[in-house]
mmCIF file of C-alpha atoms in Angstrom:
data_model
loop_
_atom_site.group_PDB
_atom_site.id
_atom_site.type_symbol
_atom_site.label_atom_id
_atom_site.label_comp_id
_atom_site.label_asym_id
_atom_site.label_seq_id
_atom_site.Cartn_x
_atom_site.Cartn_y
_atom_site.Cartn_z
ATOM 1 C CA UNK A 1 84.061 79.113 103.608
ATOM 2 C CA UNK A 2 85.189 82.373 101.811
ATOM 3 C CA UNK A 3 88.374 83.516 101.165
ATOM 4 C CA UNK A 4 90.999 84.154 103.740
ATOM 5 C CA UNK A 5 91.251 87.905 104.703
ATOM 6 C CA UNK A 6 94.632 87.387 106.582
ATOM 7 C CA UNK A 7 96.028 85.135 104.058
ATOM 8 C CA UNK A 8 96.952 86.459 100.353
ATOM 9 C CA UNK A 9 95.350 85.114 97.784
ATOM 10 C CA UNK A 10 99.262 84.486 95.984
ATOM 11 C CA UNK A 11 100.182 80.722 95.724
ATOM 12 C CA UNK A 12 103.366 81.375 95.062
ATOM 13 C CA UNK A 13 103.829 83.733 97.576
ATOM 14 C CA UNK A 14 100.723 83.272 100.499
ATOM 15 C CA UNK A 15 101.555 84.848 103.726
ATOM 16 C CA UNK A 16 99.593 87.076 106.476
ATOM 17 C CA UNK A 17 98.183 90.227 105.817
ATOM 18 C CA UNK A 18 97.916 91.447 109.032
ATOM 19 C CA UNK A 19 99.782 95.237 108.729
ATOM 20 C CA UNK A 20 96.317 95.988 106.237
ATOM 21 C CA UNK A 21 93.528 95.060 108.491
ATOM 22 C CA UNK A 22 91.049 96.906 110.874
ATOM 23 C CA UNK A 23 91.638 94.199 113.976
ATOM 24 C CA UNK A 24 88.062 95.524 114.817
ATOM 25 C CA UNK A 25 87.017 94.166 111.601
ATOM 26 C CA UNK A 26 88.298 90.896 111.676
ATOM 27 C CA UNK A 27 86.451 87.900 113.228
ATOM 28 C CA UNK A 28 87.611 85.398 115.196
ATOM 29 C CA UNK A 29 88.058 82.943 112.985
ATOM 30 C CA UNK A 30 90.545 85.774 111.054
ATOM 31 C CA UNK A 31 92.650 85.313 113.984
ATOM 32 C CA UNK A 32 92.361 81.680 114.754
ATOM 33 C CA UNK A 33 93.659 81.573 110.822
ATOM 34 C CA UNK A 34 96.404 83.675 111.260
ATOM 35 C CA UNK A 35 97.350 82.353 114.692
ATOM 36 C CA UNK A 36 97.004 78.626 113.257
ATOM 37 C CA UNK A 37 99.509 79.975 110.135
ATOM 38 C CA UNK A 38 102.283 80.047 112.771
ATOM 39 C CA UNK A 39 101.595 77.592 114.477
ATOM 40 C CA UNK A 40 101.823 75.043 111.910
ATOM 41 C CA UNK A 41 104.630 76.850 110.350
ATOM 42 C CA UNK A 42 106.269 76.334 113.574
ATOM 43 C CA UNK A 43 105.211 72.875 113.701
ATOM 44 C CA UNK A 44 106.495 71.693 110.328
ATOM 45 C CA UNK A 45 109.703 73.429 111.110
ATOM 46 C CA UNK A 46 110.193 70.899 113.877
ATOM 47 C CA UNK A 47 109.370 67.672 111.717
ATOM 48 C CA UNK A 48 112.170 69.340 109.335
ATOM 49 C CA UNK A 49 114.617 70.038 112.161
ATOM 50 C CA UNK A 50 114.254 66.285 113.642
ATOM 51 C CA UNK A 51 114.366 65.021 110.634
ATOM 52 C CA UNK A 52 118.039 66.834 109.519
ATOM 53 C CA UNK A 53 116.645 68.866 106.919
ATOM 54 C CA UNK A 54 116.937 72.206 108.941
ATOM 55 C CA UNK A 55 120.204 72.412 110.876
ATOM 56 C CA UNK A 56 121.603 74.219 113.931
ATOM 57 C CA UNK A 57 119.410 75.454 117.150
ATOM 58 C CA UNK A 58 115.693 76.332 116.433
ATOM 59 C CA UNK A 59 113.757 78.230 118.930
ATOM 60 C CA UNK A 60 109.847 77.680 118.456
ATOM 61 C CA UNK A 61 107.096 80.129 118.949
ATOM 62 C CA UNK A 62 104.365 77.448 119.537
ATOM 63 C CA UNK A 63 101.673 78.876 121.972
ATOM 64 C CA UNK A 64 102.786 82.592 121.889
ATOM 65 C CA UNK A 65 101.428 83.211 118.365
ATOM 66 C CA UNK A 66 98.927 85.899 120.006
ATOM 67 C CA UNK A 67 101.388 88.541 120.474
ATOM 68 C CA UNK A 68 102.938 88.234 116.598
ATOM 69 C CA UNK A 69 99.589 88.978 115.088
ATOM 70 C CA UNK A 70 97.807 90.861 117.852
ATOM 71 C CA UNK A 71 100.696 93.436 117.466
ATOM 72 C CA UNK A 72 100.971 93.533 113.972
ATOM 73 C CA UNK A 73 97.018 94.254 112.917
ATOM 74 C CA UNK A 74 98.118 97.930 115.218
ATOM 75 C CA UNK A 75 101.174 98.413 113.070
ATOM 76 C CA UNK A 76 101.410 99.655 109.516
ATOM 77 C CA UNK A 77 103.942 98.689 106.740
ATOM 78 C CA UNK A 78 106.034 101.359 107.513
ATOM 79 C CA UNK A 79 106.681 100.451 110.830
ATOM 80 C CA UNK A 80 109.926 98.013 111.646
ATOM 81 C CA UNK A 81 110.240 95.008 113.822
ATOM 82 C CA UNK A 82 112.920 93.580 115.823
ATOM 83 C CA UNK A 83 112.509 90.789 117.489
ATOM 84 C CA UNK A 84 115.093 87.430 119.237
ATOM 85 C CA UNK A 85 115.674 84.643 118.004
ATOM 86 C CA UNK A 86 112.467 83.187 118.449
ATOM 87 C CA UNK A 87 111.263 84.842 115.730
ATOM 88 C CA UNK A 88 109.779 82.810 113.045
ATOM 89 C CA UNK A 89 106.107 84.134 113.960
ATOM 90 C CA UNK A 90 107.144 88.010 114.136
ATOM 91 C CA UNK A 91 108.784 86.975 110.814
ATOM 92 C CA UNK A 92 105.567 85.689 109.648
ATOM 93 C CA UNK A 93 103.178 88.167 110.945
ATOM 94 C CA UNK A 94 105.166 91.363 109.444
ATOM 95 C CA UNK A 95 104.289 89.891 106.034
ATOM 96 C CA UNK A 96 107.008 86.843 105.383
ATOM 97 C CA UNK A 97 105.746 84.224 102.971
ATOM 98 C CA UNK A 98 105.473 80.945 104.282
ATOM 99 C CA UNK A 99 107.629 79.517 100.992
ATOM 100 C CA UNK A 100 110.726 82.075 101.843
ATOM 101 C CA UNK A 101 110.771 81.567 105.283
ATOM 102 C CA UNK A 102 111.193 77.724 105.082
ATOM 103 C CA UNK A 103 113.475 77.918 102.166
ATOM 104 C CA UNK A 104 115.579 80.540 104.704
ATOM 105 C CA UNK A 105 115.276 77.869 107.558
ATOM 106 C CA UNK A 106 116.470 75.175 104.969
ATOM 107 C CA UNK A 107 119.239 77.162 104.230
ATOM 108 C CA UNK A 108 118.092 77.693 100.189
ATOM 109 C CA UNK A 109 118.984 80.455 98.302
ATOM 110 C CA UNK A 110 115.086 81.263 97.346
ATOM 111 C CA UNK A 111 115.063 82.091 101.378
ATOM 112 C CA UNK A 112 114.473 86.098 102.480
ATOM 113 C CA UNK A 113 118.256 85.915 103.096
ATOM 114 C CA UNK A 114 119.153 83.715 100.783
ATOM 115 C CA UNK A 115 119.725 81.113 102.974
ATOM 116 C CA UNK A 116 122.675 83.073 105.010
ATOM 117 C CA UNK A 117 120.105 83.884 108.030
ATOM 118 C CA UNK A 118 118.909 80.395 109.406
ATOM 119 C CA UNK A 119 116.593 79.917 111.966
ATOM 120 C CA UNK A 120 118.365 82.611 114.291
ATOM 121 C CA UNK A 121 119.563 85.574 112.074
ATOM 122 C CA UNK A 122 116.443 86.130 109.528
ATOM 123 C CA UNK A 123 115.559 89.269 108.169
ATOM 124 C CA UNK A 124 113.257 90.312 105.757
ATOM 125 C CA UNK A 125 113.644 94.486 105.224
ATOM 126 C CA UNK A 126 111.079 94.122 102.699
ATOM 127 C CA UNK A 127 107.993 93.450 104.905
ATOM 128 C CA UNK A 128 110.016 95.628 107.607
ATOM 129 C CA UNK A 129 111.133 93.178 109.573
ATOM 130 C CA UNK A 130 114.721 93.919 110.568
ATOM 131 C CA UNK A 131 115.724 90.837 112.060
ATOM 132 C CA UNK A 132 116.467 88.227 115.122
ATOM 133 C CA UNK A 133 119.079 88.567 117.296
ATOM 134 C CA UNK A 134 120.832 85.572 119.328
ATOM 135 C CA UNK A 135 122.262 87.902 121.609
ATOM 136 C CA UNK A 136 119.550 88.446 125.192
ATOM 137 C CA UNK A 137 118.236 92.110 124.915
ATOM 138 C CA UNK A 138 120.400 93.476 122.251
ATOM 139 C CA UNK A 139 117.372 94.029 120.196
ATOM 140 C CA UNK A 140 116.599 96.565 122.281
ATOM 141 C CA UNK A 141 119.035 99.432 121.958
ATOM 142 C CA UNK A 142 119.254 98.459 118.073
ATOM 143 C CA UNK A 143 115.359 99.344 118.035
ATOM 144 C CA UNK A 144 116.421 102.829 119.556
ATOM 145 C CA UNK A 145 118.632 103.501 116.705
ATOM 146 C CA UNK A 146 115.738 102.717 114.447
ATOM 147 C CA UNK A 147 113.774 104.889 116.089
ATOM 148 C CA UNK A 148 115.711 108.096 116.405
ATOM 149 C CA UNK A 149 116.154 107.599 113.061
ATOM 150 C CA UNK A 150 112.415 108.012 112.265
ATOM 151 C CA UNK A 151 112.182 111.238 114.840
ATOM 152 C CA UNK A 152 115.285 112.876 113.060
ATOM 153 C CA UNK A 153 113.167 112.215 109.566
ATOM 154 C CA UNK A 154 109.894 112.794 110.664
ATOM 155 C CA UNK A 155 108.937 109.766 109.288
ATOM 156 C CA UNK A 156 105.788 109.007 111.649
ATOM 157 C CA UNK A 157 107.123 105.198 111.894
ATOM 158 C CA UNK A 158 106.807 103.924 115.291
ATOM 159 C CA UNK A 159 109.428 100.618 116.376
ATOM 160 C CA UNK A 160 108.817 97.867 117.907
ATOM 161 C CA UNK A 161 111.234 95.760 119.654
ATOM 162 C CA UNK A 162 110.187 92.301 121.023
ATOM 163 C CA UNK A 163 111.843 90.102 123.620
ATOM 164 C CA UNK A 164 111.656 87.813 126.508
ATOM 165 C CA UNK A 165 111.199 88.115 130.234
ATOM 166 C CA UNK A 166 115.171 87.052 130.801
ATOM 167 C CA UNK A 167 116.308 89.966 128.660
ATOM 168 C CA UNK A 168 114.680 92.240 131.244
ATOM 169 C CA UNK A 169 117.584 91.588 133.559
ATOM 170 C CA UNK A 170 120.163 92.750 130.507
ATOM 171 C CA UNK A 171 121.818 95.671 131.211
ATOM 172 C CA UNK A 172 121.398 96.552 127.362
ATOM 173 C CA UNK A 173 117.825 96.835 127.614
ATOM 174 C CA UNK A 174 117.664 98.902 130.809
ATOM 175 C CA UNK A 175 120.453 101.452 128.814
ATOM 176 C CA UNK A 176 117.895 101.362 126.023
ATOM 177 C CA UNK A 177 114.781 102.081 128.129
ATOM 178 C CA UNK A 178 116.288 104.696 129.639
ATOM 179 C CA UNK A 179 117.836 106.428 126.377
ATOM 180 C CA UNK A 180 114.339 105.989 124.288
ATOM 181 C CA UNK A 181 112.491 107.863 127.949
ATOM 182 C CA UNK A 182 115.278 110.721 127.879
ATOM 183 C CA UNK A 183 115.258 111.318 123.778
ATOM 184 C CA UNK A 184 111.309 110.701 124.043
ATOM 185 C CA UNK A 185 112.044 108.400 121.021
ATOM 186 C CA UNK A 186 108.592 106.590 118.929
ATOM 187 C CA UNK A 187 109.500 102.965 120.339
ATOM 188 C CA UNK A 188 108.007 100.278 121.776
ATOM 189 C CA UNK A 189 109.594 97.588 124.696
ATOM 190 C CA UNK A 190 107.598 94.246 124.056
ATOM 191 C CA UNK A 191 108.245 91.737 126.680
ATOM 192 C CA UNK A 192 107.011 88.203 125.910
ATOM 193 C CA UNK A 193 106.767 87.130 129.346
ATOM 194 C CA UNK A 194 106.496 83.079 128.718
ATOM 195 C CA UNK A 195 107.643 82.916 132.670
ATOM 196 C CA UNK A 196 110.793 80.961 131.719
ATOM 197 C CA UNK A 197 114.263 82.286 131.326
ATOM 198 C CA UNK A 198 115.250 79.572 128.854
ATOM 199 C CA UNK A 199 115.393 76.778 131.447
ATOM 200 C CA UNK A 200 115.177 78.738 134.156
ATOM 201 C CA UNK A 201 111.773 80.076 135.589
ATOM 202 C CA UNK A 202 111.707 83.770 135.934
ATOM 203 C CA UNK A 203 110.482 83.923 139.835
ATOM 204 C CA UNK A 204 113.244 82.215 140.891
ATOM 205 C CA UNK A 205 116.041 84.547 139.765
ATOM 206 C CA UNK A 206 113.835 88.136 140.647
ATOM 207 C CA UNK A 207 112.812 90.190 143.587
ATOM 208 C CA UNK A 208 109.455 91.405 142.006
ATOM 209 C CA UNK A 209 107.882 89.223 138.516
ATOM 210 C CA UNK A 210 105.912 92.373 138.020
ATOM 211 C CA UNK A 211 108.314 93.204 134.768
ATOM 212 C CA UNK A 212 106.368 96.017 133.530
ATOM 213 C CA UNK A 213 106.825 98.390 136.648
ATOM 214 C CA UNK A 214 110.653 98.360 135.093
ATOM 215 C CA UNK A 215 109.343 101.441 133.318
ATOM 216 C CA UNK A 216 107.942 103.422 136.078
ATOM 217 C CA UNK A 217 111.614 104.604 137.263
ATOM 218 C CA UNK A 218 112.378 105.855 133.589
ATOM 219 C CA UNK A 219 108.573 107.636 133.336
ATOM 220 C CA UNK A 220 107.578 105.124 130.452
ATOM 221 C CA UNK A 221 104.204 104.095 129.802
ATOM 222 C CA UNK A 222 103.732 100.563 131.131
ATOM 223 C CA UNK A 223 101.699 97.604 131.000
ATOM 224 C CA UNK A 224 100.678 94.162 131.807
ATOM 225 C CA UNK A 225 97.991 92.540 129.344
ATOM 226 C CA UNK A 226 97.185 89.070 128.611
ATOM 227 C CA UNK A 227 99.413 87.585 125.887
ATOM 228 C CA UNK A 228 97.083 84.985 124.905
ATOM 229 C CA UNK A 229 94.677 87.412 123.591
ATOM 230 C CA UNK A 230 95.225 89.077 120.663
ATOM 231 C CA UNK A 231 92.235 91.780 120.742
ATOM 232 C CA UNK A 232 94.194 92.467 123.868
ATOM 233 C CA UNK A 233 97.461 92.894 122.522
ATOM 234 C CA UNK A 234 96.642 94.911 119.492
ATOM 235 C CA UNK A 235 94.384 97.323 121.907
ATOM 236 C CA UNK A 236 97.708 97.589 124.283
ATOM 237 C CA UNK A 237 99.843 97.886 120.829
ATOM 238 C CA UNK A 238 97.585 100.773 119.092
ATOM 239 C CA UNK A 239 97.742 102.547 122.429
ATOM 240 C CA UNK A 240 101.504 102.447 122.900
ATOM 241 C CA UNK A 241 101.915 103.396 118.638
ATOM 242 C CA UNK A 242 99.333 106.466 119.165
ATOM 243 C CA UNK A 243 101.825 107.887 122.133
ATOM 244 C CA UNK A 244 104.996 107.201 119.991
ATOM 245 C CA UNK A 245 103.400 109.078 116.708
ATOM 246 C CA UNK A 246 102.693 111.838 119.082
ATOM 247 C CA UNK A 247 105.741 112.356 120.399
ATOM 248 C CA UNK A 248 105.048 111.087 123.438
ATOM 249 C CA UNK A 249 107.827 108.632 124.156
ATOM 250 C CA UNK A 250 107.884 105.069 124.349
ATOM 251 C CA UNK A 251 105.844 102.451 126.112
ATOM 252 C CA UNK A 252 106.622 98.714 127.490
ATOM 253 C CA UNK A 253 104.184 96.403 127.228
ATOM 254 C CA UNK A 254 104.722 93.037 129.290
ATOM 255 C CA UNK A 255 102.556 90.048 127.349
ATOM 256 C CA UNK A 256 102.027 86.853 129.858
ATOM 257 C CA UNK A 257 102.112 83.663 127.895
ATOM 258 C CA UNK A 258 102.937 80.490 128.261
ATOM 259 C CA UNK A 259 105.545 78.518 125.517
ATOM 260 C CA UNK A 260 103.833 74.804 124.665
ATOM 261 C CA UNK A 261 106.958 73.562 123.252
ATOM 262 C CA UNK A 262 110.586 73.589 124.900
ATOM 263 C CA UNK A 263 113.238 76.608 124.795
ATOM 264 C CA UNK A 264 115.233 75.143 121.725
ATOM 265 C CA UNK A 265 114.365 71.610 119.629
ATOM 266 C CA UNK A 266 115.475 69.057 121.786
ATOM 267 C CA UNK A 267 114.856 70.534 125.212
ATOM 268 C CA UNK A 268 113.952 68.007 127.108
ATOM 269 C CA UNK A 269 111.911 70.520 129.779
ATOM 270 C CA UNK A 270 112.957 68.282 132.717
ATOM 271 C CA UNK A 271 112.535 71.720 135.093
ATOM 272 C CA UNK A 272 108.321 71.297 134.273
ATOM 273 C CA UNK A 273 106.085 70.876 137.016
ATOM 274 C CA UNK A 274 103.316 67.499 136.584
ATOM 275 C CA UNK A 275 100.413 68.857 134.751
ATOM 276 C CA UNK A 276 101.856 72.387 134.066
ATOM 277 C CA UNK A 277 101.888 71.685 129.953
ATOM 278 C CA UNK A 278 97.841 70.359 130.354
ATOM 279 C CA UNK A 279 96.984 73.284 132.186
ATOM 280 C CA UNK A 280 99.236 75.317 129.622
ATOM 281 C CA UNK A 281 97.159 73.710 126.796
ATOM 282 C CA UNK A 282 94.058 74.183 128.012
ATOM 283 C CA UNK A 283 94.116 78.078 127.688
ATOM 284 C CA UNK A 284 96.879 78.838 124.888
ATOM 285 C CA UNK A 285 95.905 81.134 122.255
ATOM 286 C CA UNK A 286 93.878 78.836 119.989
ATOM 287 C CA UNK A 287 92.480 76.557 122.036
ATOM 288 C CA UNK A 288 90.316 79.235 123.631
ATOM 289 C CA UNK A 289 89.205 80.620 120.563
ATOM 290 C CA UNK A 290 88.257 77.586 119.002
ATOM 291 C CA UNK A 291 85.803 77.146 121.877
ATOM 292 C CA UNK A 292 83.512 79.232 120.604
ATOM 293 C CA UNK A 293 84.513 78.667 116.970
ATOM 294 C CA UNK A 294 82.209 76.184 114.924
ATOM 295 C CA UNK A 295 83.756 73.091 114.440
ATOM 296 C CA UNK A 296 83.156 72.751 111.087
ATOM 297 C CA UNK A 297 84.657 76.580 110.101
ATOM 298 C CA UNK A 298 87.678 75.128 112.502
ATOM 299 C CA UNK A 299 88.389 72.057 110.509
ATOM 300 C CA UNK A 300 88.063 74.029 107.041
ATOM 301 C CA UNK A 301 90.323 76.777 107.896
ATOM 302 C CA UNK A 302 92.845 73.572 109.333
ATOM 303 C CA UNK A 303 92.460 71.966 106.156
ATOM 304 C CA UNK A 304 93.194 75.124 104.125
ATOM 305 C CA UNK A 305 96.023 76.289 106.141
ATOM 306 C CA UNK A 306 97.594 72.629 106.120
ATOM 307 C CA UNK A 307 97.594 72.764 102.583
ATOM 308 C CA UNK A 308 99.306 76.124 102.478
ATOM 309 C CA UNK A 309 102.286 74.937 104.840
ATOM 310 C CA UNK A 310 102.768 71.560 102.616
ATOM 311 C CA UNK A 311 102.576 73.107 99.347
ATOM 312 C CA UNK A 312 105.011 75.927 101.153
ATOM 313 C CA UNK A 313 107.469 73.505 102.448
ATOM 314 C CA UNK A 314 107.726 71.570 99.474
ATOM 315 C CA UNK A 315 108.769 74.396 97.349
ATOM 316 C CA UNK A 316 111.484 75.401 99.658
ATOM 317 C CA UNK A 317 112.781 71.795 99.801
ATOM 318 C CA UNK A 318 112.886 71.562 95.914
ATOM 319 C CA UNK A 319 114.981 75.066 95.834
ATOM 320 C CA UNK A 320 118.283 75.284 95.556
ATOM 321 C CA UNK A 321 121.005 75.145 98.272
ATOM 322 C CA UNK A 322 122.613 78.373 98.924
ATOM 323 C CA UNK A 323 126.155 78.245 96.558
ATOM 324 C CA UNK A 324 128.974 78.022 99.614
ATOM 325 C CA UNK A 325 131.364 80.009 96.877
ATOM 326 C CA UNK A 326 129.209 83.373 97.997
ATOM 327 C CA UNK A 327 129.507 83.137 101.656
ATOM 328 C CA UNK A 328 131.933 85.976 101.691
ATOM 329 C CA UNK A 329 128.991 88.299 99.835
ATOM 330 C CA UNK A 330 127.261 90.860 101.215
ATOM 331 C CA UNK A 331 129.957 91.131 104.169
ATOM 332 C CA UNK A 332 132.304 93.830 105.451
ATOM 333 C CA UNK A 333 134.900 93.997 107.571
ATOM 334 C CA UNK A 334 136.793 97.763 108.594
ATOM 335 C CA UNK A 335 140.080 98.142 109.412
ATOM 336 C CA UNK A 336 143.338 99.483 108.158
ATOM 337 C CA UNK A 337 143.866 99.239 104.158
ATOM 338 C CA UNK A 338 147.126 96.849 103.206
ATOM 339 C CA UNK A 339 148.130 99.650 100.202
#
């Protein structure tokens, strides 16, 4: 096995590379690595969680990993990201090392918020990633300002703004399609369609499940591609960022996928149907690469991503706690002055 092309070569500091490839470059085994990063990420967050070390709700990206790294190989580093609050793997595939992002989960102060974000509220400005939000949709008209912003400047950046099928029924986010259609701002809508609205599943609670055709009122370029591809999703994604550096407007692109583990950690997913999770399985992201992967390329690139998560982990858990004495830091409140 060579070395990793999504994964930087920096011990101390390994994470994806995925803003500074050529996705027509990169095998398939590139992006069963960089899928695999998140999902064991995700997957040693929930031994953490269950086991106390990470506290408060945790919302897992485990089978959606497609749409992360799919969107980010059509993205460049100038380019922000907003995603909800299950956002670890956005987090990741913007350019988040794996050590920072558990010792922000952990709540240490070596975290990319110094351990003031949490699972929930992480932000890392630095790989332009601005952040999950725990309220449905509001992502959305945040990513507007963002990107009126960049048409005022002329700053050819191009936002995306990630979230799930139940934040299509948020007022917020029809306000914000319709303002980023009228100002023809460089955005783009990504709906991660996992067909569950937290517990709920999406049919029952819609006339039409045909999200995407939310655009078509508002004159925005729309789509429905398969989630669980990545070629597909950076295609859809590089399409969508050519129209918003033109000046062309925005675009929504509506990813089908399918979540493998339950809305938050300790959902017991009581509202599954028998056999939906096997069938779920059987055609997630990296199980269908890996059937045409070669076993033995599989189990090296396991082995050496494994390593990466332990040796990640165990750095964050040997950091220090976040000092309680400078919660009030970095905080301000407006209001009327007391002199």
């Amino acid at each position: 096995m060579t070395s990793s092309r999504v994964i930087s070569d920096d011990a101390a500091a390994a994470g994806l590379l995925l803003r500074e490839q050529d996705a027509g470059q990169l095998e398939d085994l590139d992006l069963y690595e960089a899928m695999l990063a998140i999902r064991l990420f995700e997957e040693r967050t929930h031994d953490l969680r269950v086991g106390g070390d990470i506290s408060g709700s945790v919302h897992l990206e485990i089978g959606q990993e497609a749409i992360a790294v799919g969107a980010l190989l059509a993205l460049r580093p100038g380019d922000p990201v907003f995603s909800t609050y299950r956002g670890h793997g956005w987090a990741l595939a913007s350019g988040s090392s794996f050590a920072s992002m558990f010792a922000e989960l952990l709540g240490r102060e070596t975290g990319v918020n110094g351990g003031r974000g949490g699972s929930a509220y992480l932000s890392d400005v630095t790989h332009g990633f601005y952040g999950e939000n725990s309220i449905v949709g509001a992502g959305a008209p945040i990513a507007c300002g963002a990107a009126l912003a960049a048409k005022r400047t002329q700053s050819g950046a191009v936002v995306l703004t990630v979230f799930g099928d139940g934040a299509m029924n948020q007022g917020s986010v029809s306000e914000a399609l319709n303002f980023a259609s009228a100002l023809k701002l460089p955005v783009i809508f990504m709906c991660e369609n996992n067909r569950y609205s937290e517990l709920t599943l999406l049919a029952d609670v819609v006339a039409s499940d045909q999200l995407h055709e939310r655009g078509n009122p508002y004159r925005i370029s729309s789509v429905r591609i398969d989630g669980n591809d990545p070629r597909s999703v950076a295609a859809a994604v590089s399409d969508a960022v050519e129209r918003g550096r033109a000046g062309a407007g925005p675009s929504l692109i509506e990813a089908m996928t399918e979540r493998i583990a339950g809305h938050y950690i300790g959902d017991h997913e009581q509202y599954r149907v028998p056999g939906e999770l096997d069938r779920i399985r059987a055609d997630e992201p990296l199980a269908r690469l890996a059937r045409d992967l070669p076993e033995p390329d599989i189990t090296a690139v396991r082995a050496r991503v494994q390593d990466l998560m332990s040796r990640a982990s165990a750095s964050a858990l040997h950091a220090d706690l976040a000092d309680v004495d400078t919660v009030r830091d970095h905080l301000y409140a407006g209001g009327a002055s007391n002199a």
